[in-house]
C-alpha angles and dihedrals in degrees: 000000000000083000091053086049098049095036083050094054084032091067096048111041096015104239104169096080078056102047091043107047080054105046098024079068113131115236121208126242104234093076095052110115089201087067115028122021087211089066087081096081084061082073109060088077093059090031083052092054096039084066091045082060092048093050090043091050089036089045094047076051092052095049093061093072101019128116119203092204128100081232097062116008097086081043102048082044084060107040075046092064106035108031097031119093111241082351100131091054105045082050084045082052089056100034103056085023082074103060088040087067100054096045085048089048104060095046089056087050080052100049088055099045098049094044086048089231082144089074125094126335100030099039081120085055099048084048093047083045089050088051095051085046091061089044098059092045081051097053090048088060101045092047092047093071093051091087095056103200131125110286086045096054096048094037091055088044088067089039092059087047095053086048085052099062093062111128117255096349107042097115102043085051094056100047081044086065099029102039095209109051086221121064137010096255147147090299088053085058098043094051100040094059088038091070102030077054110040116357105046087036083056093053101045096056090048089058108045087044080068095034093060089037084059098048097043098055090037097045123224109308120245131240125266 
């Protein structure tokens, strides 16, 4: 049945040359954990992705039921984990999933460093790889308001402060996030799940869109 479907859409929009210049790809075998145990530090790039998938499927799942209001979000997380079926572990998923791909991701920063892949040619890669870092961080700060309980809002609260010390633009950064430079609100929140949801989404699949483009025309880079 899935042959008759791809030989269907084959034989209108030609797919196989596609397919086949992405899958049909060599792999080297240094990073081939068969052959070599180091080869497993080749893995946290594609492990690290592989989390990234699981927080962009379980985060479409959240914001079914989530309400971005101070009214309702604390409310719609906890009709999410106790009236939802399966509910409490695809937002366990998230939520942990969160903290995994931060962990995975900087492995992955190491592994480049120490085995210098960040040298030429792929300088434009490790600065395409910094960007998405920052994006992720970003995207842990903005998820960790949505909650809004307690430990979210104060915790928030240090985050903008820290914003705020930026040099030059500090202030105009904070209001930026809050929305009100004075207190932690409803615009904080709007705007907080505006970009975890939309901007900082955008960006990342921008990004790794580049950052595959890149590895896949360099190659993977050898050891040391």
């Amino acid at each position: 049945m899935l042959q008759k479907i791809y030989d269907w859409i084959d034989d209108r929009i030609d797919i196989t040359p596609i397919w086949r210049d992405i899958a049909d790809h060599e792999v080297p075998e240094h990073v081939n954990p068969a052959h070599h145990f180091s080869a497993f530090v080749y893995c946290f790039g594609g492990l690290t992705f592989f989390v990234v998938v699981i927080q962009i499927l379980s985060g479409m799942f959240l914001t079914m039921y989530y309400v971005p209001d101070i009214e309702n979000a604390w409310k719609s997380v906890y009709y999410l984990q106790t009236e939802v079926a399966h509910g409490q572990i695809v937002r366990g998923m998230h939520h942990w999933g969160a903290s995994v791909v931060i962990v995975m991701l900087l492995l992955h920063t190491l592994r480049v460093f120490f085995q210098g892949a960040y040298k030429k040619p792929r300088e434009l890669n490790w600065m395409v790889g910094v960007l998405i870092f920052f994006v992720m961080l970003g995207l842990g700060f903005t998820g960790y308001l949505l909650p809004w309980d307690n430990k979210a809002y104060f915790a928030t609260q240090v985050g903008l402060e820290i914003a705020e010390q930026v040099p030059f633009i500090g202030e105009q950064l904070k209001t930026l996030l809050a929305g009100d430079a004075t207190i932690v609100g409803a615009q904080t929140l709007t705007r907080f799940f505006a970009i975890h949801v939309f901007f900082l989404p955008g960006a990342l699949f921008a990004l790794l869109a580049v950052h595959f483009i890149l590895i896949r025309r360099q190659g993977i880079s050898g050891p040391l």
